[in-house]
Coordinates of N, CA and C in Angstrom, one line a residue:
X1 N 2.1 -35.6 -31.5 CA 0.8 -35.0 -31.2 C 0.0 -36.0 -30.3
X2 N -0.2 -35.3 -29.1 CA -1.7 -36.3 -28.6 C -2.9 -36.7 -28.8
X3 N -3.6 -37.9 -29.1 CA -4.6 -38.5 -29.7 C -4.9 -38.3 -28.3
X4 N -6.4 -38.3 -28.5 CA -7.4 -39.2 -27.7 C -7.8 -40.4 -27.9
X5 N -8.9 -40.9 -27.4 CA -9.3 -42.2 -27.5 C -9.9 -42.3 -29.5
X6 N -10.3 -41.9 -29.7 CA -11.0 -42.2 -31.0 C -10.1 -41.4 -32.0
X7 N -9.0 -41.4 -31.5 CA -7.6 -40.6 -32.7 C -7.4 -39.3 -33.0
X8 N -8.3 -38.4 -32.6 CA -8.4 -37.2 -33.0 C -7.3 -36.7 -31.5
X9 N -6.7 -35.0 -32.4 CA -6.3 -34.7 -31.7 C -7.1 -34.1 -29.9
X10 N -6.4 -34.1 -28.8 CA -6.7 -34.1 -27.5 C -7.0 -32.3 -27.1
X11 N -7.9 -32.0 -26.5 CA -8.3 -30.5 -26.3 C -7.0 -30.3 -25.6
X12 N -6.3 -30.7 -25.1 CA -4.8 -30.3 -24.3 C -3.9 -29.8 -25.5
X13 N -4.2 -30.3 -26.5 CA -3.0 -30.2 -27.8 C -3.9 -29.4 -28.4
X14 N -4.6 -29.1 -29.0 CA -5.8 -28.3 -29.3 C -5.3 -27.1 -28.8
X15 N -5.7 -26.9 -27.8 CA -5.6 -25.4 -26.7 C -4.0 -25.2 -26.9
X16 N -3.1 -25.8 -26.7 CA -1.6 -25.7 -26.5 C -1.0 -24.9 -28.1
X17 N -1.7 -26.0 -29.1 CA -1.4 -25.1 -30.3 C -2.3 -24.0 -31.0
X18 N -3.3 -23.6 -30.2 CA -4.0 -22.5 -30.8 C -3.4 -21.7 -29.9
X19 N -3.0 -21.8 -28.8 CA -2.5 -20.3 -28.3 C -1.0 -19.9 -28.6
X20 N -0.4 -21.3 -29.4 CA 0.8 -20.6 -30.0 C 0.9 -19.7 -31.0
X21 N -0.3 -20.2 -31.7 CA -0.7 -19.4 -32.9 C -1.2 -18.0 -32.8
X22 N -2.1 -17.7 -31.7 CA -2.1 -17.0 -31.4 C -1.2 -15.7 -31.2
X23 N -0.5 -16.5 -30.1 CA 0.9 -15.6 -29.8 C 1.5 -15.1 -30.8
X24 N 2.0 -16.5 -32.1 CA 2.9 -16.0 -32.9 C 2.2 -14.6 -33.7
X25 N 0.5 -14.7 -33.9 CA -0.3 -13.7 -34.6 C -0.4 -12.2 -34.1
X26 N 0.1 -12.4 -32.7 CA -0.2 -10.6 -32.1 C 1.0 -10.3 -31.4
X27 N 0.7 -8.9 -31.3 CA 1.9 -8.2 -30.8 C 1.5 -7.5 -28.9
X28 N 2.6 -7.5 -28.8 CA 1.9 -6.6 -27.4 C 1.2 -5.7 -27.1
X29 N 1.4 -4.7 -28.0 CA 0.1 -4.0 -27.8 C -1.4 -4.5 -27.9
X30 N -1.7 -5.7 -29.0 CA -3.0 -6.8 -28.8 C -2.9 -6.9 -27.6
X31 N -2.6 -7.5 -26.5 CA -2.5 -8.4 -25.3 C -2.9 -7.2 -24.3
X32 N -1.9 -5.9 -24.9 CA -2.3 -4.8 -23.9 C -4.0 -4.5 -23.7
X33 N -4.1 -4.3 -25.2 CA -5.6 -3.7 -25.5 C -6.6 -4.9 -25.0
X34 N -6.5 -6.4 -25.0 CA -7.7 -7.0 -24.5 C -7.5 -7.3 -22.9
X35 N -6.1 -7.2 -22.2 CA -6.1 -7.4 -21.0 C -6.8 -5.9 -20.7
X36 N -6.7 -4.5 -20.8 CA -7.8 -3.5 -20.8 C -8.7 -3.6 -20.9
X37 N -9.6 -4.0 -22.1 CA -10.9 -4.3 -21.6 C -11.2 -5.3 -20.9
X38 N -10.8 -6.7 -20.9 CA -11.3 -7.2 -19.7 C -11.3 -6.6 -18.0
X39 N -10.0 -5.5 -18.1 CA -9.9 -5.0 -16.9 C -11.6 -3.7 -16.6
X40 N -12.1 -3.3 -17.7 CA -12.7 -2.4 -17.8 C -13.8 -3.1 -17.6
X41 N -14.4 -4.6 -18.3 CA -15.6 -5.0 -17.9 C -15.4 -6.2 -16.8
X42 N -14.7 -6.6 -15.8 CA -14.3 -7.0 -14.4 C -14.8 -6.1 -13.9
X43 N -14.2 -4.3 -13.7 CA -14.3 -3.8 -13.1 C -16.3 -3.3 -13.1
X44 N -16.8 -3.8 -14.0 CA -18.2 -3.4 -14.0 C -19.0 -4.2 -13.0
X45 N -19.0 -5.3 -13.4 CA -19.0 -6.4 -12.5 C -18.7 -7.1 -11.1
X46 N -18.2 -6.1 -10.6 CA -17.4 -6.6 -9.4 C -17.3 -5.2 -8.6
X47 N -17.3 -5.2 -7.2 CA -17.7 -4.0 -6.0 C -16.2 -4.0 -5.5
X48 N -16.1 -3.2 -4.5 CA -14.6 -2.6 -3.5 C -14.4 -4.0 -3.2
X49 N -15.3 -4.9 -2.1 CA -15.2 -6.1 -1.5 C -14.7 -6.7 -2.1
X50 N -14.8 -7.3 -3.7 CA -14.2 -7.9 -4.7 C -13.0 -8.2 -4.9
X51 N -12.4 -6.6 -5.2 CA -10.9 -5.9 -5.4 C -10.3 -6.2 -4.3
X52 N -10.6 -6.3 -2.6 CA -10.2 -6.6 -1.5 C -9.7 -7.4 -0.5
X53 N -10.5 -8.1 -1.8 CA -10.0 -9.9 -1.4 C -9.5 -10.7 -2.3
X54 N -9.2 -10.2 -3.4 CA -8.4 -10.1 -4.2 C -7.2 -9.9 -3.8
X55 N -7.5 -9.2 -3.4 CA -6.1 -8.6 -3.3 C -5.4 -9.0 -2.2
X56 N -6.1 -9.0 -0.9 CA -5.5 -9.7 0.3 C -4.9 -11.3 -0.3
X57 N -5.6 -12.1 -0.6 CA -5.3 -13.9 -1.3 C -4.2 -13.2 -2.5
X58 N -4.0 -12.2 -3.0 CA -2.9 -12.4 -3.7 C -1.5 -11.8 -2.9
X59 N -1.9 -10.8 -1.5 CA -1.0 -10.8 -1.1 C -0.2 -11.8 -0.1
X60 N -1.4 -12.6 0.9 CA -0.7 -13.7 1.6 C -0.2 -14.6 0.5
X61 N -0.6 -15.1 -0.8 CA 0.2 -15.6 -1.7 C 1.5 -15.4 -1.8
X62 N 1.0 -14.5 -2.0 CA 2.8 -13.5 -2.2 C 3.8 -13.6 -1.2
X63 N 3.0 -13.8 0.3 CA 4.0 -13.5 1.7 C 4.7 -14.5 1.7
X64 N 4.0 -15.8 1.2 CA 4.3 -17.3 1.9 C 5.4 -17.4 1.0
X65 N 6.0 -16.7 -0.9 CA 6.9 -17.2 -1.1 C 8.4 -16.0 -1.7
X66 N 8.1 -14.8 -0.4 CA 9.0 -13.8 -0.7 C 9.5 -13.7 1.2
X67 N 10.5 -13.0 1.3 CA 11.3 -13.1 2.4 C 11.3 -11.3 2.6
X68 N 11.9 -11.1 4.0 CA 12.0 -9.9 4.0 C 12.9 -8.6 3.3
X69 N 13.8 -9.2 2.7 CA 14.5 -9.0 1.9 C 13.9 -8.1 0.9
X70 N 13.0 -9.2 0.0 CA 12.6 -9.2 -0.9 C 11.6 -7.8 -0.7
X71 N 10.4 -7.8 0.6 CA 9.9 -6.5 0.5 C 10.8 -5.4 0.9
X72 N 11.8 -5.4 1.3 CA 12.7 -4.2 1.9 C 13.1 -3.5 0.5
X73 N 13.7 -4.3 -0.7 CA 13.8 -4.1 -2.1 C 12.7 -3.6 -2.8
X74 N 11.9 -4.0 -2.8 CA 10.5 -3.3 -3.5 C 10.1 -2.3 -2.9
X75 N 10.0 -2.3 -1.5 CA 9.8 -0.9 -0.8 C 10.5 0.5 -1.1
X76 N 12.0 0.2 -0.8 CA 12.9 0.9 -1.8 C 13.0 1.4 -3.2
X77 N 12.7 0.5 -4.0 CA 12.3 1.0 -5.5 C 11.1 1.5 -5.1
X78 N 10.0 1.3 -5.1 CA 9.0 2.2 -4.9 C 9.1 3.3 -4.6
X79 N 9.5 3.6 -3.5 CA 10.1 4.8 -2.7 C 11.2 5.7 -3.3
X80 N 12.2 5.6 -4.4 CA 12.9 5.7 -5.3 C 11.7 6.3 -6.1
X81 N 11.3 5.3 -7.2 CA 10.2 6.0 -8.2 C 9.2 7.2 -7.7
X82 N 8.6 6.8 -6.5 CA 7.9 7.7 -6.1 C 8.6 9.6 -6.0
X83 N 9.3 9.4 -5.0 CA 10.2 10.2 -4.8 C 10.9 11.0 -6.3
X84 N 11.0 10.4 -7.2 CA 11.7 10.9 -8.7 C 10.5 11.7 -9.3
X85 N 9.2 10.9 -9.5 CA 8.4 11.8 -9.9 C 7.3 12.6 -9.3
X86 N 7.7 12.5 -7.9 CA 6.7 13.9 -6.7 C 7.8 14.7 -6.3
X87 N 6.8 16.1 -6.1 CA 8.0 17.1 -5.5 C 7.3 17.4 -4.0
X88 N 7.7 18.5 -3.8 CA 7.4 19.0 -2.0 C 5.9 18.7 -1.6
X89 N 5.4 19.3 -2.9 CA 3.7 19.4 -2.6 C 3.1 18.0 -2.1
X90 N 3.3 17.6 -3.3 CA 2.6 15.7 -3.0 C 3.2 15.3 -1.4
X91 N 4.5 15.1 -1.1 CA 4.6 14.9 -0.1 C 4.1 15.5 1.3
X92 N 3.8 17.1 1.2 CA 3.3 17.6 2.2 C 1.9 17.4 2.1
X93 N 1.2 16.9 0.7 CA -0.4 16.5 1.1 C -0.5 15.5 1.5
X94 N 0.2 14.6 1.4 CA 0.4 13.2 1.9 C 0.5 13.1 3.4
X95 N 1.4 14.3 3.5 CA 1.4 14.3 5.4 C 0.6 15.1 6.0
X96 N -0.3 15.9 5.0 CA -1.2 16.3 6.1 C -2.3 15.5 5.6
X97 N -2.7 14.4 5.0 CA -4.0 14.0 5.0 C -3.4 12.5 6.2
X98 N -2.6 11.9 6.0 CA -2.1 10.7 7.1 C -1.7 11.9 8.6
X99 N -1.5 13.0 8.7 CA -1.7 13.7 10.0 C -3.1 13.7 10.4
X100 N -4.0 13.8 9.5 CA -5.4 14.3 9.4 C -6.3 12.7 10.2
X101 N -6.1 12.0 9.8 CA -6.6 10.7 9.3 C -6.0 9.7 10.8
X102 N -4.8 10.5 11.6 CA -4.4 9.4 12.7 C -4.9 10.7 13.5
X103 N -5.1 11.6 13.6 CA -5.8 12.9 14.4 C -7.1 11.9 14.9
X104 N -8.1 11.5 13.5 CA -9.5 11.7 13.8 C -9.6 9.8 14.1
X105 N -8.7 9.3 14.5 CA -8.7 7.8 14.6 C -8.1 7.6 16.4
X106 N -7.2 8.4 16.6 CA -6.9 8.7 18.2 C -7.4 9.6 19.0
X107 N -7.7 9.7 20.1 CA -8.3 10.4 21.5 C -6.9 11.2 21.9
X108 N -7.3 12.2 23.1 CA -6.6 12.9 23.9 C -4.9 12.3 24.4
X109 N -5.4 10.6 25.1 CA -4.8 10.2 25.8 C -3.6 9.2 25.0
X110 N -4.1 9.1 23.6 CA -2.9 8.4 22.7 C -1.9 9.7 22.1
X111 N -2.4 10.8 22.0 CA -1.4 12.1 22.2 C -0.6 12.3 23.4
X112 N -1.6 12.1 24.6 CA -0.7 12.5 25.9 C 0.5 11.1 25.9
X113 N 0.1 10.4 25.2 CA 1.4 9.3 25.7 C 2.5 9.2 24.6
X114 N 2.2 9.6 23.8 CA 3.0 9.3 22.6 C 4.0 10.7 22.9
X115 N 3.4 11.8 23.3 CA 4.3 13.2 24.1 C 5.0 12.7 24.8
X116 N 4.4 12.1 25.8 CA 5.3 11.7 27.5 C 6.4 10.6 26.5
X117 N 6.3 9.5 25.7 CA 6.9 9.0 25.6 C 8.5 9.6 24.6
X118 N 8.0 10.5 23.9 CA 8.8 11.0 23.4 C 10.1 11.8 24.0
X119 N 9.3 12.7 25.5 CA 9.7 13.9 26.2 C 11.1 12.7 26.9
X120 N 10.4 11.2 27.4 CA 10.9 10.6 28.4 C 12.1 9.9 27.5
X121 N 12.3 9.8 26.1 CA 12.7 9.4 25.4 C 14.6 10.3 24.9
X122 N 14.1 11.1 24.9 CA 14.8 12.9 24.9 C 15.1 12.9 26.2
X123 N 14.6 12.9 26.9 CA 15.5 13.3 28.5 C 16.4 12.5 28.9
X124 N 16.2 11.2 28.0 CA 17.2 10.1 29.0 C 18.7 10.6 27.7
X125 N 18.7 11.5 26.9 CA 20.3 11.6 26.9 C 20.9 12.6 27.5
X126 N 19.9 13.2 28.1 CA 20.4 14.1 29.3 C 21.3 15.1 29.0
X127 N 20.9 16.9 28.9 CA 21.9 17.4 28.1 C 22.1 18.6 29.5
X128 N 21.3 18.8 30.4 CA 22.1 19.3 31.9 C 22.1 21.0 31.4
X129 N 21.0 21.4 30.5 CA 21.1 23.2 30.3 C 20.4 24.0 31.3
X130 N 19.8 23.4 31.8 CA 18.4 24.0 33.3 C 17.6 24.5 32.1
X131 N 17.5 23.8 30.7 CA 16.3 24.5 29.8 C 15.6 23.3 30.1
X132 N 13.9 23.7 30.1 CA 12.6 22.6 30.4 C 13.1 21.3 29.9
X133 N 12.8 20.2 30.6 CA 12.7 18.5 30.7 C 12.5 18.1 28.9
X134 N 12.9 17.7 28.4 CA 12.4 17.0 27.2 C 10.9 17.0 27.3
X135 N 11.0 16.2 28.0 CA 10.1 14.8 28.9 C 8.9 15.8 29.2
X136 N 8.6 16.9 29.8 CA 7.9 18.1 30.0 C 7.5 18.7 29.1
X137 N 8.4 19.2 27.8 CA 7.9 19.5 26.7 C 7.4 18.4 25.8
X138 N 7.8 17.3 26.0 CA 6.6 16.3 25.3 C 5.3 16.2 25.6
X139 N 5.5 16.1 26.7 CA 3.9 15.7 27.9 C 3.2 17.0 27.2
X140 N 4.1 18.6 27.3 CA 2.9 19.5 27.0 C 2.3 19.6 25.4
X141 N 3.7 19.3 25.0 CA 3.1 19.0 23.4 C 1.8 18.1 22.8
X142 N 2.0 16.8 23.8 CA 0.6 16.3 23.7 C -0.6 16.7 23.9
X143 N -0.7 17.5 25.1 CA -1.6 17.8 25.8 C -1.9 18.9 24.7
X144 N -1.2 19.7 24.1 CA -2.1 20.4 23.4 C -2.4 20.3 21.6
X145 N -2.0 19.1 21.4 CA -2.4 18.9 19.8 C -3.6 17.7 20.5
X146 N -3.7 17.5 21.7 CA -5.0 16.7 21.7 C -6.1 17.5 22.3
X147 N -5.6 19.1 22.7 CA -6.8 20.1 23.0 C -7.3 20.8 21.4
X148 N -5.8 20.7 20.4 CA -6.5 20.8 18.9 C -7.4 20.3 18.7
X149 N -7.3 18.9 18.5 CA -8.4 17.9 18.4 C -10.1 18.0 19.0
X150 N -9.5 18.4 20.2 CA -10.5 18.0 21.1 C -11.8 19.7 20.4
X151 N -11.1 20.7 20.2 CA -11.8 22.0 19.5 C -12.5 21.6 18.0
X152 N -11.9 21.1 17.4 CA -12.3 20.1 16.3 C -13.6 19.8 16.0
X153 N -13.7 18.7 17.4 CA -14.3 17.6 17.3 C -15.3 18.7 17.8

């Protein structure tokens, strides 16, 4: 046991054996139920900005001692779980609110290019039908989900 200076046990051994005691006294569901409330009164306490930066310092944490690997695997499981418990719907609201949301964050001219680059993208495997250019039907495809937009707006 560690003394201190005047013989009594040291708040290091103190703390070290009260939280064994602890442990040995509760079960997980304890641990569950007071990490929830503290998550409940944190959350009173504290704004979006909070959670944000939080969370950013816990992710560069994270970056500096995981590899790419490592996120390609978690991405995967995620994408597994997700996928097991969503069906068609969730995925099509998901693609039209991320449709929705790069709509109202780009202009005309990041449609017209992302068409052209697509059309020019497609033409170069070259399939020789005399049916319209890839490359043509991109450009116009652009041109008209950015005249959607542009009615929209």
């Amino acid at each position: 046991m560690a003394k201190n200076n005047n013989g009594k046990m040291s708040r290091e051994e103190a703390g070290r054996l009260g939280g064994e005691a602890t442990a040995n006294n509760h079960n997980k569901e304890f641990y569950q139920e007071i990490g929830k409330k503290g998550g409940e009164a944190t959350s009173k306490s504290h704004d979006k900005d909070f959670y944000q930066e939080i969370g950013q310092k816990g992710g560069e944490a994270t970056s500096k001692s995981h590899d790419k690997e490592f996120y390609q695997e978690i991405g995967q499981k995620g994408g597994e779980a997700t996928s097991d418990s969503h069906g068609k719907d969730f995925y099509e609201d998901i693609g039209r609110k991320g449709g929705e949301a790069t709509s109202e964050s780009h202009g005309r001219e990041f449609y017209q290019e992302i068409g052209q680059q697509g059309g020019e993208a497609r033409s170069n495997s070259g399939n020789g039908d005399g049916k319209m250019s890839r490359e043509e039907a991109g450009r116009k495809g652009g041109e008209a989900r950015a005249r959607q937009r542009d009615r929209r707006n």
